[in-house]
mmCIF file of C-alpha atoms in Angstrom:
data_model
loop_
_atom_site.group_PDB
_atom_site.id
_atom_site.type_symbol
_atom_site.label_atom_id
_atom_site.label_comp_id
_atom_site.label_asym_id
_atom_site.label_seq_id
_atom_site.Cartn_x
_atom_site.Cartn_y
_atom_site.Cartn_z
ATOM 1 C CA MET F 1 0.029 -0.143 0.269
ATOM 2 C CA PHE F 2 2.960 2.510 0.301
ATOM 3 C CA SER F 3 3.775 1.790 -2.987
ATOM 4 C CA LEU F 4 0.255 2.655 -4.123
ATOM 5 C CA VAL F 5 0.406 6.119 -2.453
ATOM 6 C CA ASP F 6 3.800 6.954 -4.836
ATOM 7 C CA GLU F 7 2.608 5.821 -7.497
ATOM 8 C CA LEU F 8 -0.675 7.982 -6.703
ATOM 9 C CA ALA F 9 1.098 11.436 -6.073
ATOM 10 C CA ALA F 10 3.894 10.507 -8.961
ATOM 11 C CA GLY F 11 1.656 9.347 -11.184
ATOM 12 C CA GLN F 12 2.063 10.550 -14.470
ATOM 13 C CA GLY F 13 -1.072 10.423 -17.263
ATOM 14 C CA ARG F 14 -4.041 7.854 -16.369
ATOM 15 C CA CYS F 15 -3.111 6.529 -12.913
ATOM 16 C CA GLY F 16 -6.842 6.585 -11.543
ATOM 17 C CA CYS F 17 -7.519 2.949 -11.314
ATOM 18 C CA PRO F 18 -5.286 -0.398 -10.446
ATOM 19 C CA ALA F 19 -5.122 -1.358 -13.947
ATOM 20 C CA HIS F 20 -3.133 1.888 -15.018
ATOM 21 C CA LEU F 21 -0.855 1.343 -12.270
ATOM 22 C CA SER F 22 -0.314 -1.825 -13.236
ATOM 23 C CA LEU F 23 1.634 -0.725 -16.155
ATOM 24 C CA SER F 24 4.096 0.586 -13.552
ATOM 25 C CA THR F 25 7.704 -1.833 -12.041
ATOM 26 C CA VAL F 26 6.454 -0.706 -8.995
ATOM 27 C CA THR F 27 2.596 -1.825 -8.353
ATOM 28 C CA GLY F 28 3.235 -3.881 -11.085
ATOM 29 C CA HIS F 29 1.579 -6.941 -9.385
ATOM 30 C CA ALA F 30 -2.319 -8.368 -9.236
ATOM 31 C CA ALA F 31 -1.549 -7.697 -5.457
ATOM 32 C CA ALA F 32 -2.420 -3.835 -5.479
ATOM 33 C CA TYR F 33 -6.454 -4.986 -6.197
ATOM 34 C CA ARG F 34 -5.801 -7.066 -2.733
ATOM 35 C CA ALA F 35 -4.538 -4.997 -0.920
ATOM 36 C CA LEU F 36 -7.012 -2.532 -2.060
ATOM 37 C CA ARG F 37 -9.947 -5.570 -0.825
ATOM 38 C CA ASP F 38 -7.866 -6.726 2.359
ATOM 39 C CA GLY F 39 -5.458 -3.853 3.184
ATOM 40 C CA GLU F 40 -5.902 -2.254 6.925
ATOM 41 C CA ILE F 41 -4.947 0.904 7.447
ATOM 42 C CA ASP F 42 -5.099 2.645 10.968
ATOM 43 C CA THR F 43 -7.088 5.558 10.568
ATOM 44 C CA GLY F 44 -6.374 6.829 14.143
ATOM 45 C CA ARG F 45 -2.077 7.290 13.176
ATOM 46 C CA ALA F 46 -3.151 8.953 10.061
ATOM 47 C CA LEU F 47 -5.648 11.588 11.188
ATOM 48 C CA ARG F 48 -2.337 12.642 13.771
ATOM 49 C CA ALA F 49 -0.062 12.547 11.148
ATOM 50 C CA ALA F 50 -2.327 14.412 8.882
ATOM 51 C CA CYS F 51 -2.715 16.991 12.145
ATOM 52 C CA GLU F 52 0.684 17.104 13.361
ATOM 53 C CA ILE F 53 1.491 18.315 8.711
ATOM 54 C CA ALA F 54 -1.367 20.972 9.165
ATOM 55 C CA THR F 55 0.127 22.348 12.111
ATOM 56 C CA ARG F 56 3.920 22.464 10.708
ATOM 57 C CA SER F 57 2.587 24.401 8.199
ATOM 58 C CA GLY F 58 1.450 27.014 10.281
ATOM 59 C CA LEU F 59 -2.398 26.509 9.027
ATOM 60 C CA PRO F 60 -5.221 27.798 10.984
ATOM 61 C CA ARG F 61 -7.629 24.994 12.762
ATOM 62 C CA VAL F 62 -10.269 26.200 10.392
ATOM 63 C CA TYR F 63 -11.712 23.254 8.318
ATOM 64 C CA ALA F 64 -14.445 22.694 5.779
ATOM 65 C CA VAL F 65 -16.889 19.514 5.316
ATOM 66 C CA ASP F 66 -18.610 18.802 3.342
ATOM 67 C CA THR F 67 -20.416 15.556 0.932
ATOM 68 C CA THR F 68 -19.424 13.877 -2.294
ATOM 69 C CA ALA F 69 -21.256 11.570 -4.458
ATOM 70 C CA TRP F 70 -19.652 8.394 -6.354
ATOM 71 C CA PRO F 71 -22.479 7.168 -9.189
ATOM 72 C CA ARG F 72 -22.683 3.921 -9.348
ATOM 73 C CA PRO F 73 -25.910 3.218 -11.521
ATOM 74 C CA ASN F 74 -25.267 0.288 -13.069
ATOM 75 C CA ALA F 75 -23.376 -1.993 -10.389
ATOM 76 C CA ALA F 76 -26.164 -3.760 -8.952
ATOM 77 C CA THR F 77 -23.472 -6.296 -7.538
ATOM 78 C CA SER F 78 -22.529 -3.884 -5.028
ATOM 79 C CA PRO F 79 -24.603 -3.093 -2.148
ATOM 80 C CA ASP F 80 -26.194 -0.338 -0.383
ATOM 81 C CA ARG F 81 -26.525 2.675 -3.390
ATOM 82 C CA GLN F 82 -28.779 4.727 -2.483
ATOM 83 C CA PRO F 83 -29.559 8.168 -4.898
ATOM 84 C CA GLN F 84 -27.055 10.459 -4.885
ATOM 85 C CA TYR F 85 -27.107 13.702 -5.927
ATOM 86 C CA THR F 86 -25.037 14.912 -9.044
ATOM 87 C CA PRO F 87 -23.927 17.627 -11.073
ATOM 88 C CA GLY F 88 -23.690 17.921 -14.338
ATOM 89 C CA GLY F 89 -27.083 18.869 -15.331
ATOM 90 C CA PRO F 90 -28.778 21.945 -17.774
ATOM 91 C CA ARG F 91 -27.844 24.594 -16.710
ATOM 92 C CA GLY F 92 -26.549 24.135 -13.335
ATOM 93 C CA THR F 93 -28.373 21.981 -11.628
ATOM 94 C CA ALA F 94 -28.596 17.818 -10.187
ATOM 95 C CA LEU F 95 -28.774 15.276 -11.594
ATOM 96 C CA ILE F 96 -30.238 12.557 -9.541
ATOM 97 C CA LYS F 97 -27.851 8.581 -10.073
ATOM 98 C CA THR F 98 -27.426 5.775 -7.576
ATOM 99 C CA GLY F 99 -24.207 4.893 -5.795
ATOM 100 C CA TRP F 100 -22.593 5.607 -2.394
ATOM 101 C CA ARG F 101 -21.631 9.092 -0.511
ATOM 102 C CA TYR F 102 -18.522 10.163 0.532
ATOM 103 C CA GLN F 103 -17.820 12.836 3.394
ATOM 104 C CA HIS F 104 -14.287 14.639 3.500
ATOM 105 C CA VAL F 105 -12.930 16.824 6.416
ATOM 106 C CA VAL F 106 -9.788 19.007 4.855
ATOM 107 C CA ARG F 107 -8.279 21.641 6.624
ATOM 108 C CA LEU F 108 -7.923 25.029 5.105
ATOM 109 C CA SER F 109 -5.088 27.441 4.729
ATOM 110 C CA LEU F 110 -7.118 30.517 3.985
ATOM 111 C CA THR F 111 -4.250 32.112 1.092
ATOM 112 C CA PRO F 112 -5.492 32.405 -2.050
ATOM 113 C CA ASP F 113 -4.481 29.039 -3.015
ATOM 114 C CA SER F 114 -6.454 25.450 -3.496
ATOM 115 C CA TRP F 115 -4.079 23.713 -1.022
ATOM 116 C CA VAL F 116 -6.274 21.597 1.430
ATOM 117 C CA VAL F 117 -4.813 19.623 3.958
ATOM 118 C CA PRO F 118 -7.668 16.377 3.637
ATOM 119 C CA VAL F 119 -7.396 14.378 7.492
ATOM 120 C CA LEU F 120 -10.663 11.901 7.286
ATOM 121 C CA ALA F 121 -12.418 10.601 4.435
ATOM 122 C CA ASP F 122 -15.679 7.802 5.144
ATOM 123 C CA ARG F 123 -18.692 7.039 3.618
ATOM 124 C CA ILE F 124 -22.252 7.742 4.730
ATOM 125 C CA ALA F 125 -23.989 4.215 4.896
ATOM 126 C CA SER F 126 -27.230 4.335 4.047
ATOM 127 C CA ASP F 127 -28.456 3.672 7.793
ATOM 128 C CA ASP F 128 -25.743 6.577 8.924
ATOM 129 C CA ASP F 129 -26.936 9.564 10.664
ATOM 130 C CA LEU F 130 -25.320 11.968 8.528
ATOM 131 C CA VAL F 131 -25.328 14.797 12.135
ATOM 132 C CA GLU F 132 -24.292 11.597 14.323
ATOM 133 C CA VAL F 133 -21.290 11.370 11.276
ATOM 134 C CA THR F 134 -20.731 14.709 11.438
ATOM 135 C CA VAL F 135 -20.471 15.185 15.103
ATOM 136 C CA ASP F 136 -17.983 12.157 15.368
ATOM 137 C CA HIS F 137 -15.414 13.591 12.802
ATOM 138 C CA ILE F 138 -15.677 16.998 14.747
ATOM 139 C CA THR F 139 -14.995 15.504 17.964
ATOM 140 C CA ARG F 140 -11.964 12.714 16.371
ATOM 141 C CA VAL F 141 -10.654 15.825 14.951
ATOM 142 C CA CYS F 142 -10.519 18.007 18.087
ATOM 143 C CA ALA F 143 -9.438 15.750 19.774
ATOM 144 C CA GLN F 144 -6.056 15.715 17.571
ATOM 145 C CA ASP F 145 -5.887 19.448 16.879
ATOM 146 C CA GLY F 146 -5.413 20.622 20.080
ATOM 147 C CA ALA F 147 -8.921 22.118 20.562
ATOM 148 C CA ARG F 148 -9.670 23.249 24.125
ATOM 149 C CA PRO F 149 -12.641 25.121 24.699
ATOM 150 C CA ALA F 150 -10.771 28.690 25.402
ATOM 151 C CA ASP F 151 -9.524 27.767 21.412
ATOM 152 C CA PRO F 152 -12.087 26.129 19.878
ATOM 153 C CA SER F 153 -11.615 24.771 16.161
ATOM 154 C CA LEU F 154 -13.764 26.032 13.688
ATOM 155 C CA PHE F 155 -15.898 24.188 11.077
ATOM 156 C CA LEU F 156 -17.536 25.080 8.134
ATOM 157 C CA LEU F 157 -20.303 23.103 6.527
ATOM 158 C CA ASP F 158 -22.884 23.635 3.950
ATOM 159 C CA SER F 159 -26.593 24.388 4.404
ATOM 160 C CA GLY F 160 -27.737 20.895 3.743
ATOM 161 C CA TYR F 161 -26.482 20.210 7.620
ATOM 162 C CA PRO F 162 -28.941 21.268 10.100
ATOM 163 C CA ALA F 163 -26.945 23.748 11.915
ATOM 164 C CA ALA F 164 -29.461 23.890 15.469
ATOM 165 C CA ARG F 165 -28.849 19.583 15.913
ATOM 166 C CA ILE F 166 -25.379 19.835 14.905
ATOM 167 C CA THR F 167 -24.827 22.667 17.994
ATOM 168 C CA HIS F 168 -27.089 21.160 20.259
ATOM 169 C CA LEU F 169 -24.987 17.424 20.071
ATOM 170 C CA LEU F 170 -21.805 19.334 19.898
ATOM 171 C CA ARG F 171 -22.780 21.095 22.891
ATOM 172 C CA GLU F 172 -24.022 18.424 24.830
ATOM 173 C CA ARG F 173 -20.970 15.795 24.627
ATOM 174 C CA GLY F 174 -18.764 19.359 25.472
ATOM 175 C CA ILE F 175 -16.730 19.080 21.871
ATOM 176 C CA PRO F 176 -14.765 22.543 22.184
ATOM 177 C CA ALA F 177 -15.505 23.432 18.066
ATOM 178 C CA ASP F 178 -17.434 26.368 16.346
ATOM 179 C CA VAL F 179 -19.464 25.539 13.618
ATOM 180 C CA LEU F 180 -20.119 28.073 10.609
ATOM 181 C CA VAL F 181 -23.317 26.741 8.881
ATOM 182 C CA ARG F 182 -24.744 28.706 5.381
ATOM 183 C CA LEU F 183 -28.748 29.330 6.095
ATOM 184 C CA ALA F 184 -31.368 29.132 3.189
ATOM 185 C CA THR F 185 -32.618 32.417 3.099
ATOM 186 C CA SER F 186 -36.376 30.606 3.660
ATOM 187 C CA GLN F 187 -35.869 29.985 7.719
ATOM 188 C CA THR F 188 -36.919 31.453 9.888
ATOM 189 C CA MET F 189 -35.682 32.205 13.543
ATOM 190 C CA TRP F 190 -37.197 33.339 17.372
ATOM 191 C CA THR F 191 -35.648 36.823 19.442
ATOM 192 C CA ARG F 192 -35.355 35.425 23.178
ATOM 193 C CA PRO F 193 -39.679 36.465 24.494
ATOM 194 C CA GLU F 194 -39.502 38.678 27.073
ATOM 195 C CA HIS F 195 -39.205 38.526 30.356
ATOM 196 C CA ARG F 196 -43.205 39.598 31.855
ATOM 197 C CA ALA F 197 -44.511 38.688 34.962
ATOM 198 C CA ALA F 198 -46.608 35.455 35.600
ATOM 199 C CA HIS F 199 -50.603 35.617 34.784
ATOM 200 C CA PRO F 200 -52.590 35.177 38.253
ATOM 201 C CA LEU F 201 -54.288 32.438 36.272
ATOM 202 C CA GLY F 202 -50.758 30.691 36.117
ATOM 203 C CA GLY F 203 -50.116 28.631 32.107
ATOM 204 C CA ARG F 204 -46.402 28.093 30.567
ATOM 205 C CA PRO F 205 -44.387 30.233 30.256
ATOM 206 C CA ARG F 206 -43.527 32.186 26.576
ATOM 207 C CA ARG F 207 -40.520 30.292 24.426
ATOM 208 C CA HIS F 208 -40.311 32.404 21.907
ATOM 209 C CA GLY F 209 -40.127 36.147 21.152
ATOM 210 C CA PHE F 210 -40.572 38.308 18.200
ATOM 211 C CA ARG F 211 -40.129 36.425 14.286
ATOM 212 C CA LEU F 212 -36.800 37.701 12.450
ATOM 213 C CA THR F 213 -37.221 36.368 9.160
ATOM 214 C CA LEU F 214 -34.660 35.762 6.735
ATOM 215 C CA ARG F 215 -35.500 36.982 3.444
ATOM 216 C CA GLU F 216 -36.325 39.702 4.653
ATOM 217 C CA PRO F 217 -35.407 41.041 8.465
ATOM 218 C CA GLY F 218 -37.971 42.910 10.251
ATOM 219 C CA LEU F 219 -36.140 43.584 13.369
ATOM 220 C CA PRO F 220 -33.315 45.888 13.866
ATOM 221 C CA PRO F 221 -29.578 43.982 13.585
ATOM 222 C CA ASP F 222 -27.228 43.663 17.062
ATOM 223 C CA ALA F 223 -24.356 43.843 15.623
ATOM 224 C CA GLY F 224 -23.325 45.576 11.829
ATOM 225 C CA VAL F 225 -19.605 45.795 9.541
ATOM 226 C CA SER F 226 -18.574 46.821 6.490
ATOM 227 C CA GLY F 227 -15.703 46.415 4.800
ATOM 228 C CA PRO F 228 -14.208 46.607 1.041
ATOM 229 C CA VAL F 229 -13.424 43.474 -0.114
ATOM 230 C CA GLY F 230 -11.282 43.058 -3.640
ATOM 231 C CA ILE F 231 -13.703 42.893 -6.852
ATOM 232 C CA TYR F 232 -16.990 42.596 -4.604
ATOM 233 C CA GLY F 233 -16.895 45.748 -3.516
ATOM 234 C CA THR F 234 -17.736 46.764 0.214
ATOM 235 C CA VAL F 235 -18.978 43.829 1.761
ATOM 236 C CA THR F 236 -21.971 44.060 5.084
ATOM 237 C CA VAL F 237 -22.517 41.554 7.417
ATOM 238 C CA ARG F 238 -25.330 42.478 10.318
ATOM 239 C CA ALA F 239 -25.741 39.891 12.851
ATOM 240 C CA TRP F 240 -28.437 38.639 15.494
ATOM 241 C CA HIS F 241 -27.356 36.976 18.293
ATOM 242 C CA GLN F 242 -29.418 34.533 21.032
ATOM 243 C CA VAL F 243 -32.070 33.752 18.247
ATOM 244 C CA HIS F 244 -32.892 30.021 17.977
ATOM 245 C CA PRO F 245 -35.340 28.232 14.917
ATOM 246 C CA LYS F 246 -38.279 26.658 17.070
ATOM 247 C CA LEU F 247 -38.049 22.911 16.505
ATOM 248 C CA THR F 248 -41.473 20.897 16.158
ATOM 249 C CA ARG F 249 -41.715 17.109 17.052
ATOM 250 C CA ALA F 250 -41.441 16.311 13.701
ATOM 251 C CA SER F 251 -37.331 17.592 13.457
ATOM 252 C CA ARG F 252 -35.088 15.527 13.195
ATOM 253 C CA GLY F 253 -33.247 13.757 15.915
ATOM 254 C CA PHE F 254 -35.666 15.635 18.325
ATOM 255 C CA THR F 255 -38.640 13.313 18.473
ATOM 256 C CA GLY F 256 -37.728 11.283 21.728
ATOM 257 C CA GLN F 257 -37.052 14.202 23.542
ATOM 258 C CA GLY F 258 -39.589 15.059 25.853
ATOM 259 C CA THR F 259 -39.109 19.323 26.332
ATOM 260 C CA LEU F 260 -37.957 20.399 22.970
ATOM 261 C CA PRO F 261 -34.712 22.308 23.768
ATOM 262 C CA ILE F 262 -33.748 25.926 22.545
ATOM 263 C CA VAL F 263 -30.474 26.060 20.432
ATOM 264 C CA GLU F 264 -28.722 29.742 20.247
ATOM 265 C CA GLY F 265 -27.187 31.073 17.790
ATOM 266 C CA SER F 266 -26.211 34.080 15.790
ATOM 267 C CA VAL F 267 -27.412 34.644 12.598
ATOM 268 C CA LEU F 268 -25.070 36.459 10.345
ATOM 269 C CA LEU F 269 -26.776 38.176 6.808
ATOM 270 C CA ALA F 270 -23.518 39.260 4.231
ATOM 271 C CA ARG F 271 -24.068 41.709 0.860
ATOM 272 C CA VAL F 272 -21.706 42.928 -1.417
ATOM 273 C CA GLN F 273 -21.639 45.498 -3.394
ATOM 274 C CA HIS F 274 -21.438 43.907 -6.495
ATOM 275 C CA LEU F 275 -22.250 40.460 -7.885
ATOM 276 C CA ARG F 276 -21.156 38.668 -11.364
ATOM 277 C CA PRO F 277 -23.394 39.074 -13.550
ATOM 278 C CA SER F 278 -24.481 35.345 -13.695
ATOM 279 C CA ARG F 279 -24.991 35.257 -9.805
ATOM 280 C CA ARG F 280 -28.554 36.391 -8.442
ATOM 281 C CA ALA F 281 -28.500 38.591 -5.680
ATOM 282 C CA GLY F 282 -29.283 37.999 -2.236
ATOM 283 C CA ASP F 283 -27.982 37.388 0.700
ATOM 284 C CA LEU F 284 -25.360 35.544 2.059
ATOM 285 C CA ALA F 285 -27.645 34.179 5.682
ATOM 286 C CA LEU F 286 -24.800 31.784 8.203
ATOM 287 C CA TRP F 287 -25.349 30.309 11.413
ATOM 288 C CA TYR F 288 -22.471 30.824 13.952
ATOM 289 C CA SER F 289 -21.873 29.443 17.436
ATOM 290 C CA GLY F 290 -19.083 29.965 19.157
ATOM 291 C CA ARG F 291 -17.194 32.794 20.747
ATOM 292 C CA ARG F 292 -15.969 34.510 17.683
ATOM 293 C CA ARG F 293 -17.123 38.529 17.376
ATOM 294 C CA ASP F 294 -15.226 39.891 13.939
ATOM 295 C CA LEU F 295 -17.959 39.234 12.067
ATOM 296 C CA LEU F 296 -16.587 40.403 8.714
ATOM 297 C CA THR F 297 -13.939 38.081 9.257
ATOM 298 C CA LEU F 298 -16.170 35.223 9.977
ATOM 299 C CA VAL F 299 -17.851 35.632 6.843
ATOM 300 C CA MET F 300 -14.716 35.842 4.153
ATOM 301 C CA THR F 301 -13.416 32.622 6.188
ATOM 302 C CA TYR F 302 -16.907 30.927 4.986
ATOM 303 C CA LEU F 303 -16.231 31.539 1.718
ATOM 304 C CA ALA F 304 -13.176 29.944 2.144
ATOM 305 C CA ARG F 305 -14.849 26.866 2.306
ATOM 306 C CA PHE F 306 -14.707 26.300 -1.320
ATOM 307 C CA ASP F 307 -11.585 25.250 -1.362
ATOM 308 C CA ILE F 308 -12.924 21.206 -0.154
ATOM 309 C CA GLU F 309 -14.546 22.001 -4.041
ATOM 310 C CA HIS F 310 -10.702 22.699 -5.718
ATOM 311 C CA TYR F 311 -10.116 19.041 -3.691
ATOM 312 C CA PHE F 312 -12.271 17.382 -4.493
ATOM 313 C CA ARG F 313 -11.629 18.135 -8.280
ATOM 314 C CA TYR F 314 -7.926 17.140 -7.678
ATOM 315 C CA LEU F 315 -9.252 13.794 -6.925
ATOM 316 C CA LYS F 316 -12.063 13.462 -9.800
ATOM 317 C CA SER F 317 -10.287 15.014 -12.629
ATOM 318 C CA THR F 318 -6.758 15.328 -12.015
ATOM 319 C CA ALA F 319 -5.868 11.459 -10.404
ATOM 320 C CA GLN F 320 -9.033 10.380 -12.193
ATOM 321 C CA ALA F 321 -10.125 8.544 -8.732
ATOM 322 C CA PRO F 322 -13.890 7.924 -10.453
ATOM 323 C CA ASP F 323 -11.937 5.853 -13.154
ATOM 324 C CA PHE F 324 -11.303 2.580 -10.241
ATOM 325 C CA HIS F 325 -14.917 0.831 -9.415
ATOM 326 C CA PRO F 326 -14.838 -1.869 -7.161
ATOM 327 C CA ARG F 327 -18.013 -3.890 -6.486
ATOM 328 C CA GLN F 328 -17.322 -3.279 -2.646
ATOM 329 C CA PRO F 329 -18.101 -0.230 -1.287
ATOM 330 C CA GLY F 330 -14.751 -0.581 1.598
ATOM 331 C CA THR F 331 -12.580 -1.121 -0.803
ATOM 332 C CA LEU F 332 -13.245 2.212 -2.894
ATOM 333 C CA THR F 333 -12.825 3.593 0.742
ATOM 334 C CA THR F 334 -9.422 2.545 0.547
ATOM 335 C CA TRP F 335 -8.624 4.393 -2.422
ATOM 336 C CA LEU F 336 -9.809 7.542 -1.406
ATOM 337 C CA ARG F 337 -8.138 7.425 1.777
ATOM 338 C CA LEU F 338 -4.282 6.251 -0.570
ATOM 339 C CA HIS F 339 -5.794 9.177 -2.444
ATOM 340 C CA ALA F 340 -5.792 11.667 0.639
ATOM 341 C CA TYR F 341 -2.063 10.542 1.779
ATOM 342 C CA ALA F 342 -0.617 10.512 -1.749
ATOM 343 C CA TYR F 343 -2.651 14.360 -1.626
ATOM 344 C CA LEU F 344 -0.006 15.026 1.574
ATOM 345 C CA HIS F 345 2.614 13.846 -0.252
ATOM 346 C CA LEU F 346 2.248 16.427 -2.322
ATOM 347 C CA PHE F 347 1.635 19.182 0.186
ATOM 348 C CA CYS F 348 4.849 18.725 1.944
ATOM 349 C CA ALA F 349 6.935 18.763 -1.277
ATOM 350 C CA ARG F 350 5.103 21.701 -2.977
ATOM 351 C CA THR F 351 7.773 24.092 -1.352
ATOM 352 C CA HIS F 352 11.114 22.315 -2.493
ATOM 353 C CA ILE F 353 10.200 21.950 -6.301
ATOM 354 C CA THR F 354 11.003 24.428 -8.662
ATOM 355 C CA HIS F 355 7.920 25.063 -10.775
ATOM 356 C CA HIS F 356 8.573 25.161 -14.875
ATOM 357 C CA ARG F 357 5.255 26.393 -16.240
ATOM 358 C CA LEU F 358 3.702 25.013 -19.530
ATOM 359 C CA PRO F 359 3.450 27.735 -22.287
ATOM 360 C CA TRP F 360 -0.231 27.632 -21.570
ATOM 361 C CA GLU F 361 -0.693 28.043 -18.289
ATOM 362 C CA PRO F 362 -1.180 31.439 -17.028
ATOM 363 C CA ALA F 363 1.420 33.023 -15.090
ATOM 364 C CA THR F 364 1.368 33.419 -11.305
ATOM 365 C CA THR F 365 2.532 34.175 -8.463
ATOM 366 C CA THR F 366 1.032 32.115 -5.897
ATOM 367 C CA SER F 367 2.495 28.293 -5.140
ATOM 368 C CA PRO F 368 1.433 25.793 -7.873
ATOM 369 C CA THR F 369 -1.385 24.173 -7.880
ATOM 370 C CA PRO F 370 -1.929 20.377 -6.496
ATOM 371 C CA GLY F 371 -1.544 18.817 -9.914
ATOM 372 C CA GLN F 372 1.109 21.158 -11.261
ATOM 373 C CA THR F 373 3.380 19.721 -8.151
ATOM 374 C CA ARG F 374 2.349 16.260 -8.680
ATOM 375 C CA ARG F 375 4.136 17.068 -12.635
ATOM 376 C CA GLN F 376 7.167 18.037 -10.311
ATOM 377 C CA VAL F 377 7.232 15.726 -8.190
ATOM 378 C CA SER F 378 6.854 13.018 -10.406
ATOM 379 C CA PRO F 379 10.675 12.267 -11.181
ATOM 380 C CA ALA F 380 12.156 12.897 -7.898
ATOM 381 C CA LEU F 381 9.738 10.291 -6.534
ATOM 382 C CA ARG F 382 10.994 7.705 -8.613
ATOM 383 C CA ASN F 383 13.768 8.050 -8.684
ATOM 384 C CA ALA F 384 14.205 7.814 -4.452
ATOM 385 C CA TRP F 385 15.441 5.443 -2.929
ATOM 386 C CA GLN F 386 13.249 3.322 -2.006
ATOM 387 C CA PRO F 387 14.645 0.150 0.623
ATOM 388 C CA PRO F 388 14.257 -3.550 -0.654
ATOM 389 C CA GLY F 389 10.853 -5.113 -0.050
ATOM 390 C CA HIS F 390 10.237 -9.474 -0.937
ATOM 391 C CA PRO F 391 10.864 -10.443 -3.921
ATOM 392 C CA LYS F 392 8.326 -10.253 -6.597
ATOM 393 C CA PRO F 393 7.319 -13.357 -8.851
ATOM 394 C CA GLY F 394 8.623 -12.947 -12.650
ATOM 395 C CA HIS F 395 6.185 -15.666 -13.907
ATOM 396 C CA PRO F 396 2.012 -15.544 -13.357
ATOM 397 C CA GLY F 397 0.310 -16.988 -11.091
ATOM 398 C CA PRO F 398 -1.357 -20.215 -11.835
ATOM 399 C CA GLY F 399 -4.891 -18.396 -12.728
ATOM 400 C CA ARG F 400 -8.796 -20.315 -12.707
ATOM 401 C CA PRO F 401 -8.560 -23.855 -11.261
ATOM 402 C CA ALA F 402 -9.211 -25.972 -14.386
ATOM 403 C CA GLY F 403 -12.959 -26.632 -14.837
ATOM 404 C CA LYS F 404 -14.169 -24.069 -11.642
ATOM 405 C CA ARG F 405 -16.722 -21.150 -12.289
ATOM 406 C CA ARG F 406 -17.476 -18.227 -11.002
ATOM 407 C CA LYS F 407 -20.216 -18.096 -8.950
ATOM 408 C CA ARG F 408 -23.043 -15.545 -9.741
ATOM 409 C CA ARG F 409 -22.699 -12.166 -7.251
ATOM 410 C CA THR F 410 -25.279 -11.538 -5.351
ATOM 411 C CA ARG F 411 -27.815 -8.454 -6.861
ATOM 412 C CA TYR F 412 -28.761 -5.803 -4.237
ATOM 413 C CA PRO F 413 -31.939 -3.505 -4.862
ATOM 414 C CA ILE F 414 -31.163 0.165 -4.901
ATOM 415 C CA ILE F 415 -32.322 1.416 -0.953
ATOM 416 C CA ARG F 416 -34.704 4.296 -1.157
ATOM 417 C CA LYS F 417 -35.102 6.820 1.228
ATOM 418 C CA ASN F 418 -38.343 6.763 2.738
ATOM 419 C CA ALA F 419 -37.477 3.128 2.793
ATOM 420 C CA VAL F 420 -34.432 3.473 5.015
ATOM 421 C CA HIS F 421 -36.569 6.230 7.327
ATOM 422 C CA LYS F 422 -39.153 3.111 7.701
ATOM 423 C CA GLY F 423 -36.876 0.646 8.885
ATOM 424 C CA LYS F 424 -36.886 -1.731 5.617
#
């Protein structure tokens, strides 16, 4: 598996699946498939090593969490496939294809480049709760990167994550982590109720105050700040503190509780002066739970969350990881983790190479991209000294015994979302 990581980091051309790596003199043996199928990775030590690399490189403890789909529409013999949203539809819409979904956690650099440090990659199974998996990932990361209650780590999440439930679980378990989640502007928040004297006839006290509609807020903000931001002109940020959503018995994760909790946080609305012509005008709504009070820095930090999309593009376009179509999801999990460790090789080597720009590449003053680093580091890794290993056989294996036929693989149905919720 170490040889696979080196080949993925130093690969030239297409090396997105073990079949392409079989042309190499190092990983040419068929044991690569067996290593991906039966090999084990100590994810705890790998997470600790990734956090140490990021800390030594001076990266802030800011993480982006997001999921990506790996379509397997025609793999009837692959278990646990679900309908997933994948990009590629007309006019930027999404397509629905069956496959697997993976959640990645990367540490951001907050610099004008596309470099990140991947720390975790796990599959979201059909019977997994996305929120529980996310909280578990945040817990594991905070246990390794030195987060403390006085100095928590910051996690950036997209609008597909329920902000209130994640905030509630992190506070309930005492995890030193702040969360910054994008909200849909169609949501409604509520302030704290005003203090009133108890009614003579009794009754339950009020739990909610005034309504705060994110699309058209009618309440004055508690804080606000403006500042220039590059090509977008002036950005204006308004904040409402100590607001909460109104939870119901139908809210997932709160169905078994007697009294629904009040999960308070801050709502930030950001608006820029100039937008690109292709973008629709509107506010960026964010939910924040933490102690940081620099509103403009929070908004600009959240914009760096898009770097995880550059990492997905590297996996799917530059490294050609989707070229590998395993039958079992565990094999793909190992494959993606090896790609993440190969990416860490490139991250460590990015400052030790001489960048040679191709004639058609634009001239930039920033550090080389992961793809450019991979192109430059390839000769160095291929010529590096390697410790001797066991001799490889010089002749092909015996193959399938004569007269033995391959059994028919088990067919698995597509798991629908409603069927999962009903316990089927």
